[in-house]
PDB file of C-alpha atoms in Angstrom:
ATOM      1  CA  UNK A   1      24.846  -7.217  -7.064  1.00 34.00           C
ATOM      2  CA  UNK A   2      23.851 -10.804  -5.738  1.00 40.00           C
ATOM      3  CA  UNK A   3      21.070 -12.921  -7.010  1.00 42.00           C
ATOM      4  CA  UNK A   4      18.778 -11.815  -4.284  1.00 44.00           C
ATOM      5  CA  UNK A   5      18.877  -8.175  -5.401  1.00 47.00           C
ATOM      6  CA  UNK A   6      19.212  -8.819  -8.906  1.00 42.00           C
ATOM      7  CA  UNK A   7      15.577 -11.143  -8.505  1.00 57.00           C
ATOM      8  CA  UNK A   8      14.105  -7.961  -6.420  1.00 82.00           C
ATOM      9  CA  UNK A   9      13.883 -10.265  -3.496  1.00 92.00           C
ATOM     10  CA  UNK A  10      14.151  -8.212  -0.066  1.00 97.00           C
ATOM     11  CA  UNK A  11      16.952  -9.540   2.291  1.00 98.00           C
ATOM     12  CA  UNK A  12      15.400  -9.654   5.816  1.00 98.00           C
ATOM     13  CA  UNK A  13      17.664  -9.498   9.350  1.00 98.00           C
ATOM     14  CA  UNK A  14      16.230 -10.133  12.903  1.00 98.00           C
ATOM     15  CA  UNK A  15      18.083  -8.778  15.896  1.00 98.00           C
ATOM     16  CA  UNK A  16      16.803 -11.361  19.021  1.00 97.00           C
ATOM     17  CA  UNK A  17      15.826 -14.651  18.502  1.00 97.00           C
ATOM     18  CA  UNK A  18      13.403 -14.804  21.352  1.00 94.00           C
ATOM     19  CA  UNK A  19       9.796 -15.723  21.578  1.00 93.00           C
ATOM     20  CA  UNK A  20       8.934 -13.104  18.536  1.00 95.00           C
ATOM     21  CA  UNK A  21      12.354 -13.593  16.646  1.00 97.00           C
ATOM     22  CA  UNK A  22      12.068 -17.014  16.539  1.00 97.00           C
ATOM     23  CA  UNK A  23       9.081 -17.436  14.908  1.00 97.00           C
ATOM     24  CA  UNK A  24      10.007 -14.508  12.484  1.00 98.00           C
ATOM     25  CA  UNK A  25      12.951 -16.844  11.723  1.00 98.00           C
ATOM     26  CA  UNK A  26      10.669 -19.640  10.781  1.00 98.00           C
ATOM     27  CA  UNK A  27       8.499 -17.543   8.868  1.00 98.00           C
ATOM     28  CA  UNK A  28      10.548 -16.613   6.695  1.00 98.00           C
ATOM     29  CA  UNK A  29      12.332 -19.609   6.093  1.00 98.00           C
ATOM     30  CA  UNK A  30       9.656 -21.537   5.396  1.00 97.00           C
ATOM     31  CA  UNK A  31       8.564 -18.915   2.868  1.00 97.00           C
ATOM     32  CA  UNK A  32       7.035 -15.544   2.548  1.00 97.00           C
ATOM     33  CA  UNK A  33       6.948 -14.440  -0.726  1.00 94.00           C
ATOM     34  CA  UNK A  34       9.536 -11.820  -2.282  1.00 96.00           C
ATOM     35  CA  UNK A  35      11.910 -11.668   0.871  1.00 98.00           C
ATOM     36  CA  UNK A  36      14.442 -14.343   2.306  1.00 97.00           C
ATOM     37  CA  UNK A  37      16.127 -14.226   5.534  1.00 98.00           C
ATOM     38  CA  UNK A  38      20.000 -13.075   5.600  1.00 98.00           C
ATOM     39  CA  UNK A  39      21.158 -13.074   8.434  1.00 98.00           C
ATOM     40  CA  UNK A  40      20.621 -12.719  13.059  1.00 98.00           C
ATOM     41  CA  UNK A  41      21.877 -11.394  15.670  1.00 98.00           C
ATOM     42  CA  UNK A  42      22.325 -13.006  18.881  1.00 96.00           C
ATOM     43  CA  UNK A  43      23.829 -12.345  22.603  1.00 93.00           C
ATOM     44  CA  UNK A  44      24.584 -16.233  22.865  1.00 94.00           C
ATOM     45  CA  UNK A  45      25.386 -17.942  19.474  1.00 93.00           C
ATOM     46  CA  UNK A  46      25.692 -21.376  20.971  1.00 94.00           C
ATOM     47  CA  UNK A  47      22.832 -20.856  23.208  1.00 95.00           C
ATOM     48  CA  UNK A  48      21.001 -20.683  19.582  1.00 95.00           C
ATOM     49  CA  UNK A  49      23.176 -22.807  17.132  1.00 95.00           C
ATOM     50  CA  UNK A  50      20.359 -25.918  17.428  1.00 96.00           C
ATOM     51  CA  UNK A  51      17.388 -23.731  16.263  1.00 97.00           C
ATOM     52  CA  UNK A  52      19.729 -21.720  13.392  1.00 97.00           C
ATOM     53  CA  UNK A  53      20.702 -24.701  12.123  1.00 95.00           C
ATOM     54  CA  UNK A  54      17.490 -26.662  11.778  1.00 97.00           C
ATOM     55  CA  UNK A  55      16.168 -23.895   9.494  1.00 97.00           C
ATOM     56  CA  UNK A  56      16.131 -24.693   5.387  1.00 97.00           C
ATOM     57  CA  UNK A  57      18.224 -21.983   4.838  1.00 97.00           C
ATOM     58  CA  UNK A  58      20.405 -21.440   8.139  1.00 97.00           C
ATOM     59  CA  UNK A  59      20.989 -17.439   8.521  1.00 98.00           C
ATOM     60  CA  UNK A  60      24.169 -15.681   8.889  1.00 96.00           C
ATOM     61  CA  UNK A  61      25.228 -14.834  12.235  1.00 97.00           C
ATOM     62  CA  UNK A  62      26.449 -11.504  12.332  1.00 97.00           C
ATOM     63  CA  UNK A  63      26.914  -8.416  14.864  1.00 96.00           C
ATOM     64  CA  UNK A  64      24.074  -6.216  15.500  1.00 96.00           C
ATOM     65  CA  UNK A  65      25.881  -3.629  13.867  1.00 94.00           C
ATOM     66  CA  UNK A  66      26.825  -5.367  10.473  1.00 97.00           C
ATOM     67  CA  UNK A  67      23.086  -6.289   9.709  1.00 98.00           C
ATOM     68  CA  UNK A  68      22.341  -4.049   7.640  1.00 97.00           C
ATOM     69  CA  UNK A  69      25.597  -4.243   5.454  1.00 97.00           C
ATOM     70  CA  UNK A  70      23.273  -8.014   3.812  1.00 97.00           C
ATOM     71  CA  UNK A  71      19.963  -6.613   4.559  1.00 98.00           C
ATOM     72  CA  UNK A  72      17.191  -4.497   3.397  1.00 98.00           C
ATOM     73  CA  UNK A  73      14.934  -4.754   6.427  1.00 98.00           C
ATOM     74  CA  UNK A  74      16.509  -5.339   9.969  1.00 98.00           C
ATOM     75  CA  UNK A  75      13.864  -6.794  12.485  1.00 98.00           C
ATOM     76  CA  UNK A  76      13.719  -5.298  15.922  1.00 98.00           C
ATOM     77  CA  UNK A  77      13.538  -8.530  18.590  1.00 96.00           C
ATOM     78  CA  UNK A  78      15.491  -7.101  21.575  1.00 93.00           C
ATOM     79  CA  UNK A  79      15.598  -5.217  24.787  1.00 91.00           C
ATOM     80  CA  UNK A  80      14.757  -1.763  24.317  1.00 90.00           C
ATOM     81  CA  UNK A  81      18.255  -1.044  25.731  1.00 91.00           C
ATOM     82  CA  UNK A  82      19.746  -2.294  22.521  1.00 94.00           C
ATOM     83  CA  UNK A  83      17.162  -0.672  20.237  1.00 96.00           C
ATOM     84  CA  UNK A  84      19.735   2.652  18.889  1.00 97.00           C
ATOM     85  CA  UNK A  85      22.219  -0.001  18.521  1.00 97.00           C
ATOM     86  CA  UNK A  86      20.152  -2.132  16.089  1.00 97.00           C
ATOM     87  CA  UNK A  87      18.398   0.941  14.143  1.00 98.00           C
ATOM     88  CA  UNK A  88      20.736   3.169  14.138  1.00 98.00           C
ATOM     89  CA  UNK A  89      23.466   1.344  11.683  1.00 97.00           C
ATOM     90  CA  UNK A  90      20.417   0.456   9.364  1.00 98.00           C
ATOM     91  CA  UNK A  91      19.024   3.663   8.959  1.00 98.00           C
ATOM     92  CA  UNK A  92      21.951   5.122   8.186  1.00 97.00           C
ATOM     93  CA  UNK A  93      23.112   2.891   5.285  1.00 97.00           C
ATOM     94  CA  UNK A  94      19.161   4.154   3.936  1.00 98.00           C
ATOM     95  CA  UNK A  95      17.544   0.394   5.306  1.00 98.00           C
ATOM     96  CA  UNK A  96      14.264  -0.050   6.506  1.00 98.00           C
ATOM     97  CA  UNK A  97      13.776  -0.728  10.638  1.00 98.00           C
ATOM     98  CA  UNK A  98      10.987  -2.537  12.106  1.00 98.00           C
ATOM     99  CA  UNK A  99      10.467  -1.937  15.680  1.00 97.00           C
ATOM    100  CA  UNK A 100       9.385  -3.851  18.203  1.00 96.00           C
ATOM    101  CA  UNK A 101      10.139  -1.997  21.380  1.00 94.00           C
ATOM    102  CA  UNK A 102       8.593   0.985  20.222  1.00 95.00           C
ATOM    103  CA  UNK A 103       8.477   2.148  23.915  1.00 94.00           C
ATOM    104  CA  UNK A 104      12.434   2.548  23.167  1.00 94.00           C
ATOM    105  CA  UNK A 105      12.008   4.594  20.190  1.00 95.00           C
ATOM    106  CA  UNK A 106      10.482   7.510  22.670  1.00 95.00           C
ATOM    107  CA  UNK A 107      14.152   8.247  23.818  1.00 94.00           C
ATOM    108  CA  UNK A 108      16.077   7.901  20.723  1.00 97.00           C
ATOM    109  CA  UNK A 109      13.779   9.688  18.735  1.00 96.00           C
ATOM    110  CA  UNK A 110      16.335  11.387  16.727  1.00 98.00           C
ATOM    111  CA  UNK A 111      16.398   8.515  14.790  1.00 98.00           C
ATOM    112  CA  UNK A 112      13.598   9.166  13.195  1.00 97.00           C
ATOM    113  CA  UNK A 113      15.474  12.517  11.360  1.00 97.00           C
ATOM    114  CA  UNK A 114      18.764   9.933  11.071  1.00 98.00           C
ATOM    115  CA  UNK A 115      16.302   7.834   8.771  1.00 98.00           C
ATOM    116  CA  UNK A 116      14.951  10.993   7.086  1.00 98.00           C
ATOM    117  CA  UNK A 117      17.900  12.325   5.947  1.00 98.00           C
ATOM    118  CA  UNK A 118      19.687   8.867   4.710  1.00 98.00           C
ATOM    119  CA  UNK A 119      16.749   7.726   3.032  1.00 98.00           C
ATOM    120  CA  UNK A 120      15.979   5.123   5.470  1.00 98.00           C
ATOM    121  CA  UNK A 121      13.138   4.463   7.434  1.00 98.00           C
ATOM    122  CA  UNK A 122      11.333   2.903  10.997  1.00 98.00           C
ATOM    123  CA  UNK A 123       8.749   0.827  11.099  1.00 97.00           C
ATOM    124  CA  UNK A 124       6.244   0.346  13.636  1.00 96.00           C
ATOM    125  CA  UNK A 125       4.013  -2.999  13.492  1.00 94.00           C
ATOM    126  CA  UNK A 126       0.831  -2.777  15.375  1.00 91.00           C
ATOM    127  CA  UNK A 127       1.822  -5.692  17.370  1.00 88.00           C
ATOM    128  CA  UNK A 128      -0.450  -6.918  20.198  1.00 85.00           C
ATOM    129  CA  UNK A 129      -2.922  -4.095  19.462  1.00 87.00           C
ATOM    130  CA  UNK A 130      -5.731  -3.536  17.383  1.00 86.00           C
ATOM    131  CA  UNK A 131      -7.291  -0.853  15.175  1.00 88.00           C
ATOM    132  CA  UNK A 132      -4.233   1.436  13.896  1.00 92.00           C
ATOM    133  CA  UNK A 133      -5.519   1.751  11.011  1.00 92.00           C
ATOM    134  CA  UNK A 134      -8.794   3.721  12.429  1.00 95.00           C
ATOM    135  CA  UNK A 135      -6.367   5.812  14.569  1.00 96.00           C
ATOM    136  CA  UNK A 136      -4.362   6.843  11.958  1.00 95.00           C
ATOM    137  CA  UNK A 137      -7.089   7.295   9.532  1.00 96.00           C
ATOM    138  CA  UNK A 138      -8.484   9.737  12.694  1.00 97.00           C
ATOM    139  CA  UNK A 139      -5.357  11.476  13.061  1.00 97.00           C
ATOM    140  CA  UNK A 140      -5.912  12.881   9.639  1.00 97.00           C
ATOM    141  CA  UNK A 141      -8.577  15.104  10.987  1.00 98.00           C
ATOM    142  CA  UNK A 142      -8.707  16.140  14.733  1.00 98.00           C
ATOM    143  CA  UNK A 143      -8.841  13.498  17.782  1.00 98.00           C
ATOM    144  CA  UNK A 144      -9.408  14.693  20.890  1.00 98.00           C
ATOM    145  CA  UNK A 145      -8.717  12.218  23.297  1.00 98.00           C
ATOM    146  CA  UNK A 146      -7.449   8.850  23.712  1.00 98.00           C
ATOM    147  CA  UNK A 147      -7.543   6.643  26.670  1.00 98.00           C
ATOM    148  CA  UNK A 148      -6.229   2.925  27.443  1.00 97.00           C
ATOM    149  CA  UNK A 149      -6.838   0.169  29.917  1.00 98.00           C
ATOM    150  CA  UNK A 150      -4.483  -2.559  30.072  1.00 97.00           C
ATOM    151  CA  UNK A 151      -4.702  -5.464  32.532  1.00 97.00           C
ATOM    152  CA  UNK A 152      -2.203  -7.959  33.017  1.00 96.00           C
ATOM    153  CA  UNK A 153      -1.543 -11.497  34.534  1.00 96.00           C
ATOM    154  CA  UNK A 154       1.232 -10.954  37.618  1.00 96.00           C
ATOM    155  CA  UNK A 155       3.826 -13.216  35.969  1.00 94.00           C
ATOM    156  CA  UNK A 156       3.734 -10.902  32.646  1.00 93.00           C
ATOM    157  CA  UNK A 157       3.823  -7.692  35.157  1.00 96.00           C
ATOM    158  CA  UNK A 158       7.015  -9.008  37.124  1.00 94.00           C
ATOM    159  CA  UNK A 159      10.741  -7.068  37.389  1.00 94.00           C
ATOM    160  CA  UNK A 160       8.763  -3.313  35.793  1.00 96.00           C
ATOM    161  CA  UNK A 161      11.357  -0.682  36.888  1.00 96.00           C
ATOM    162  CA  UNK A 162       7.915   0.878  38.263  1.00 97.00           C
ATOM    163  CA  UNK A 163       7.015  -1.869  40.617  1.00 97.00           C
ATOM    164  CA  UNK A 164      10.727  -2.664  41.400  1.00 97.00           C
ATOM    165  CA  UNK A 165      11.101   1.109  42.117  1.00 97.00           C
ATOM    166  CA  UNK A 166       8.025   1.523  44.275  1.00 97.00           C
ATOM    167  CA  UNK A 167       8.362  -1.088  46.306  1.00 96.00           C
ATOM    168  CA  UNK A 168       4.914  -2.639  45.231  1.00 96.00           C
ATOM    169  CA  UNK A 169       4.091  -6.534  45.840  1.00 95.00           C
ATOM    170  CA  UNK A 170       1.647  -8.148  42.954  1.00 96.00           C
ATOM    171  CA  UNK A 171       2.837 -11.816  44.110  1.00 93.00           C
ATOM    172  CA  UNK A 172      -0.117 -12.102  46.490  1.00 92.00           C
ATOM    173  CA  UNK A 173      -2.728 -10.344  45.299  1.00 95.00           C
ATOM    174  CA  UNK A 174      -6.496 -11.144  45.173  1.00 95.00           C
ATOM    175  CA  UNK A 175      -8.200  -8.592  43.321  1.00 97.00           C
ATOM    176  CA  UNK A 176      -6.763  -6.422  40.831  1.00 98.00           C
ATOM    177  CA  UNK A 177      -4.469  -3.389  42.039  1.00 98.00           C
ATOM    178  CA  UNK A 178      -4.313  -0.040  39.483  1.00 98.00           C
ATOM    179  CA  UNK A 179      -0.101   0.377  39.566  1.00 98.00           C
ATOM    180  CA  UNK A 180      -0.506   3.414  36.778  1.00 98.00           C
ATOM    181  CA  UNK A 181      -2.546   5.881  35.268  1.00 98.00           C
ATOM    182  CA  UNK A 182      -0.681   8.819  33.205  1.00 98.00           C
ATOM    183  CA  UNK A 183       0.692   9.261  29.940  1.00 98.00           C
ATOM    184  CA  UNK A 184       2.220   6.678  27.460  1.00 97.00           C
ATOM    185  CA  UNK A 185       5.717   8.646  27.609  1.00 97.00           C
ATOM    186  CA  UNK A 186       5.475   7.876  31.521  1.00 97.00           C
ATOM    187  CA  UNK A 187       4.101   4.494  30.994  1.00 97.00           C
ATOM    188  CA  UNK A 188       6.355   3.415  28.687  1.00 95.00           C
ATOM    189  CA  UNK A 189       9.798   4.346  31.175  1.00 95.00           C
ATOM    190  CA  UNK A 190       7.891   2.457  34.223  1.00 96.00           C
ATOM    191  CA  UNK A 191       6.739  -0.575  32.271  1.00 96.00           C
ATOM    192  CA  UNK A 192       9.185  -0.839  29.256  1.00 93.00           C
ATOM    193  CA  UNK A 193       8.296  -4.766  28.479  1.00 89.00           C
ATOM    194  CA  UNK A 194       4.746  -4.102  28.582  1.00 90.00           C
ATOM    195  CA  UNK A 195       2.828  -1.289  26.756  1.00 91.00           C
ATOM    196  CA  UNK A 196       4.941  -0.911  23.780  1.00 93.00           C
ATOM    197  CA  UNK A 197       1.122  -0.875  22.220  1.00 93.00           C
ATOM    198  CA  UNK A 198       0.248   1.746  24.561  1.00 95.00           C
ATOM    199  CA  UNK A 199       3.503   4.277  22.525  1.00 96.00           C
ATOM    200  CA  UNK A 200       2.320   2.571  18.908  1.00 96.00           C
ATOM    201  CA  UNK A 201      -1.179   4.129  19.966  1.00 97.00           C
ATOM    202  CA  UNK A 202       0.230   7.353  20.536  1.00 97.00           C
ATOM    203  CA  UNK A 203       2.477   7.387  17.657  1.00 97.00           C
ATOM    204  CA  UNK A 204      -0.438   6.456  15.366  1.00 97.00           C
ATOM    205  CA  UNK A 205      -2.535   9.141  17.551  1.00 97.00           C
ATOM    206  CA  UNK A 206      -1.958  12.415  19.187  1.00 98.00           C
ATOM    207  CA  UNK A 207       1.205  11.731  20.846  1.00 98.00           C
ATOM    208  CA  UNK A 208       2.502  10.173  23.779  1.00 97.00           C
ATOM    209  CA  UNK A 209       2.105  12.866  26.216  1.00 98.00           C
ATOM    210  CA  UNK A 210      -1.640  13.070  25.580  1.00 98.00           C
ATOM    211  CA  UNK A 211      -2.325   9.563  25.015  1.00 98.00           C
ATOM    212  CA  UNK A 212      -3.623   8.247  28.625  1.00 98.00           C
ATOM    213  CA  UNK A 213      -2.740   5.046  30.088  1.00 98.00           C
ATOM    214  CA  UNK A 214      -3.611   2.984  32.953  1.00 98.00           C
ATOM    215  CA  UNK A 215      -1.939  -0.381  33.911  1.00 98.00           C
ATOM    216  CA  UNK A 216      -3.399  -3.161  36.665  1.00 98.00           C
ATOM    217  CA  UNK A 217      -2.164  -5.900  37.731  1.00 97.00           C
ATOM    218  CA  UNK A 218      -5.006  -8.412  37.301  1.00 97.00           C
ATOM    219  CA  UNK A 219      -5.171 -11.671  39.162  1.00 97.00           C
ATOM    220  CA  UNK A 220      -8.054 -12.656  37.602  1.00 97.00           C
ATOM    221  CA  UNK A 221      -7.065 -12.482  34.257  1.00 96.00           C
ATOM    222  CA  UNK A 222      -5.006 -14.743  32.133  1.00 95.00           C
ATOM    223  CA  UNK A 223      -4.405 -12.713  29.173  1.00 95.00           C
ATOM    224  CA  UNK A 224      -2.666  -9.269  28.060  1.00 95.00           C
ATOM    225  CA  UNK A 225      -6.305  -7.302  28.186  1.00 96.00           C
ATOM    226  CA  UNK A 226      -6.381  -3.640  26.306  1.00 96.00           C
ATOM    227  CA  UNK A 227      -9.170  -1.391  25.916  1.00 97.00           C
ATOM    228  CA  UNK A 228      -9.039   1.657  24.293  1.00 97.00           C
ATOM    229  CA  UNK A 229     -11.404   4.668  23.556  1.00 98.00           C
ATOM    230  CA  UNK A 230     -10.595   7.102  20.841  1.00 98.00           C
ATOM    231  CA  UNK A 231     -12.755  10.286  20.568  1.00 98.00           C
ATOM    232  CA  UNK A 232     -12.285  12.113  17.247  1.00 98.00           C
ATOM    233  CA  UNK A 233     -13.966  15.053  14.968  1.00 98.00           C
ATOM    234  CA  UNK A 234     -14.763  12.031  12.339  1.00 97.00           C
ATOM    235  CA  UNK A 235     -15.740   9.184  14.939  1.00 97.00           C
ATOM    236  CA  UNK A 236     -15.809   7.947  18.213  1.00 97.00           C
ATOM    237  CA  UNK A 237     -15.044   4.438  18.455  1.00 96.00           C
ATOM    238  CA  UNK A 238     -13.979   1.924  21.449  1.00 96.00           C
ATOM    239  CA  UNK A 239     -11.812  -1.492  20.677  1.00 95.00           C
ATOM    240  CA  UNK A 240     -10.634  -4.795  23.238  1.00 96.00           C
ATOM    241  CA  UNK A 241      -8.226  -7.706  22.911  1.00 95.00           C
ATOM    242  CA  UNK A 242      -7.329  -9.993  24.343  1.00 96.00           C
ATOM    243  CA  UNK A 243      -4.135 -11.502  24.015  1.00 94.00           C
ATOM    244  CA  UNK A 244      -2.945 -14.985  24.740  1.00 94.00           C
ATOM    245  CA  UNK A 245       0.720 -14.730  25.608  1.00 91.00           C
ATOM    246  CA  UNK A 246       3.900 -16.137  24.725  1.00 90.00           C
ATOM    247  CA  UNK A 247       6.738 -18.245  26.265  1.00 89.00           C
ATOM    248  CA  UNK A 248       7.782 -14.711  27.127  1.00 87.00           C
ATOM    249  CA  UNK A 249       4.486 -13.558  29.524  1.00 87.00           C
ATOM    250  CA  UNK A 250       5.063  -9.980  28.977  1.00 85.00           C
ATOM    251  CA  UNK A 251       4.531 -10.582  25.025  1.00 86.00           C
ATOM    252  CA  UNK A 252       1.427 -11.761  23.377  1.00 88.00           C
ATOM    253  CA  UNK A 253       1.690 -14.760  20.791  1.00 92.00           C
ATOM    254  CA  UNK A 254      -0.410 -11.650  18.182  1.00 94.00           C
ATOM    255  CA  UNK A 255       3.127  -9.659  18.464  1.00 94.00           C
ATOM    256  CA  UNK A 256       4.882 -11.800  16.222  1.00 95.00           C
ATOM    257  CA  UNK A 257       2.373 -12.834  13.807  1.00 96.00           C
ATOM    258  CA  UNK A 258       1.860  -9.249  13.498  1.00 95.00           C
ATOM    259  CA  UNK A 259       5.319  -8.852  12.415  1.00 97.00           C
ATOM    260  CA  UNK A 260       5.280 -11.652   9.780  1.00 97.00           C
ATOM    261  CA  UNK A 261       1.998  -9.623   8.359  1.00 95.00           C
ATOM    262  CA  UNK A 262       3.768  -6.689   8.260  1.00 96.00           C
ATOM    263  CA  UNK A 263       6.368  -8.312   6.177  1.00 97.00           C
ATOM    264  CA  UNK A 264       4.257 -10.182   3.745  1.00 96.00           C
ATOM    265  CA  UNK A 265       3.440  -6.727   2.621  1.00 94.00           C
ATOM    266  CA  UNK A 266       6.517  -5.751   1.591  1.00 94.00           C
ATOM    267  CA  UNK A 267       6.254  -8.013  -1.842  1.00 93.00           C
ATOM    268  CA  UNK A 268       2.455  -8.486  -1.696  1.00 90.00           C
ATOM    269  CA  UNK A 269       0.261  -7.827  -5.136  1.00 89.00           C
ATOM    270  CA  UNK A 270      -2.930  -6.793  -2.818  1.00 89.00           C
ATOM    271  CA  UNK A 271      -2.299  -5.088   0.310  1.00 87.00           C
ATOM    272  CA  UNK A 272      -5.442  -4.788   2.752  1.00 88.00           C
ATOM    273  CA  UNK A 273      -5.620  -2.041   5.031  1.00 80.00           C
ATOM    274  CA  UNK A 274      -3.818   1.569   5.644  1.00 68.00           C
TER     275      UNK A 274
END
């Protein structure tokens, strides 16, 4: 047993050191109380060497698929093409996931009864969204219907499989254009990088096939705008947000810090919300 398990302290891993995984990283080396961070995974070591080894407590750099051997929670920070190869080897040594990419999770969902029966589990942070909580506190009774609006600066819309595939050009618009309108499963396979809060919705909700979505390209916008509008047997309520985003413009700066709340919870005396 090392000193970290013997003290109760939870051993965190981050797959990505991106715009989100990066300041994950820092978090939690510059403290969050009860966990510590073990160990990353990158595509290009070198590429990340100057930032790994500025940290207090430099990480171990490991393979995606020996994270979970040192850690108790492995952060998802990737491509959704590499989320079953990040979750997959935690869940089944019985570890805790947090996704990122939820929008991934929709076609690998058997990893959901992989957790289940080892013991482990997947974690979805509300990331760039708001209001979870209210959904899932709805789900507990009936909701009827729920229905999303997200706009979205051109650079953060730029390279979706759904544009790419369709032919559609955003780089001169004036006004804004409505690319999408259908469910979050659909949404989710034409715009992978950008509604991942759109599938968290649904998850917390009624599903992604019922969950509605629709996507524009905004020009006049310069954030990562979502409206949503839940109607439910116990409430019908309506919430915006605005999101300034990242170095990455398909990522709102919220996604992270998100993230680093849902870890301070892990070790935290009073917890605040469901």
């Amino acid at each position: 047993m090392t000193d970290q398990k013997a003290s109760g302290e939870l051993r965190v891993a981050i797959a990505g050191l991106g715009s989100i995984g990066t300041k994950i990283a820092t978090a939690l080396d510059q403290g969050i109380e009860g966990l510590s961070l073990a160990a990353v995974a990158v595509r290009d070591a070198a590429k990340h060497q100057a930032f790994i080894s500025g940290l207090r407590n430099p990480p171990k750099i490991l393979p995606i698929d020996q994270l979970a051997d040192v850690a108790d929670i492995v952060v998802e920070c990737a491509p959704s093409s590499q989320l079953r190869a990040i979750v997959e080897p935690a869940v089944k040594r019985g570890k805790a996931a947090v996704v990122v990419s939820v929008g991934g999770l929709l076609d690998n969902f058997d990893l959901v009864d992989l957790a289940r029966a080892n013991g482990g589990r997947i974690i979805v942070p509300t990331g760039a969204l708001i209001g979870l909580d209210a959904v899932n506190a709805a789900a507990v009774g009936t909701i009827h219907s729920v229905k999303m609006v997200t706009r979205k600066p051109i650079d953060g819309l730029k390279g979706a499989p759904f544009i790419v595939q369709n032919n559609i050009d955003i780089d001169n618009l004036r006004e804004p254009l409505k690319l999408f309108e259908g469910s979050a499963r659909e949404a989710a396979k034409g715009f992978p990088a950008n509604v991942n809060v759109a599938v968290a919705l649904s998850l917390a909700g009624i599903g992604p096939d019922r969950t509605q979505i629709q996507v524009w390209a905004d020009p006049t916008v310069t954030r990562n705008v979502h409206r949503i509008e839940v109607e439910a047997d116990s409430a019908r309520f309506s919430m915006g947000i605005e999101n300034i985003p990242s170095e990455n413009p398909k990522t709102g700066l919220i996604t992270a810090l998100s993230v680093i709340a849902l870890l301070r919870k892990q070790r935290a005396t009073l917890c605040v919300g469901t």
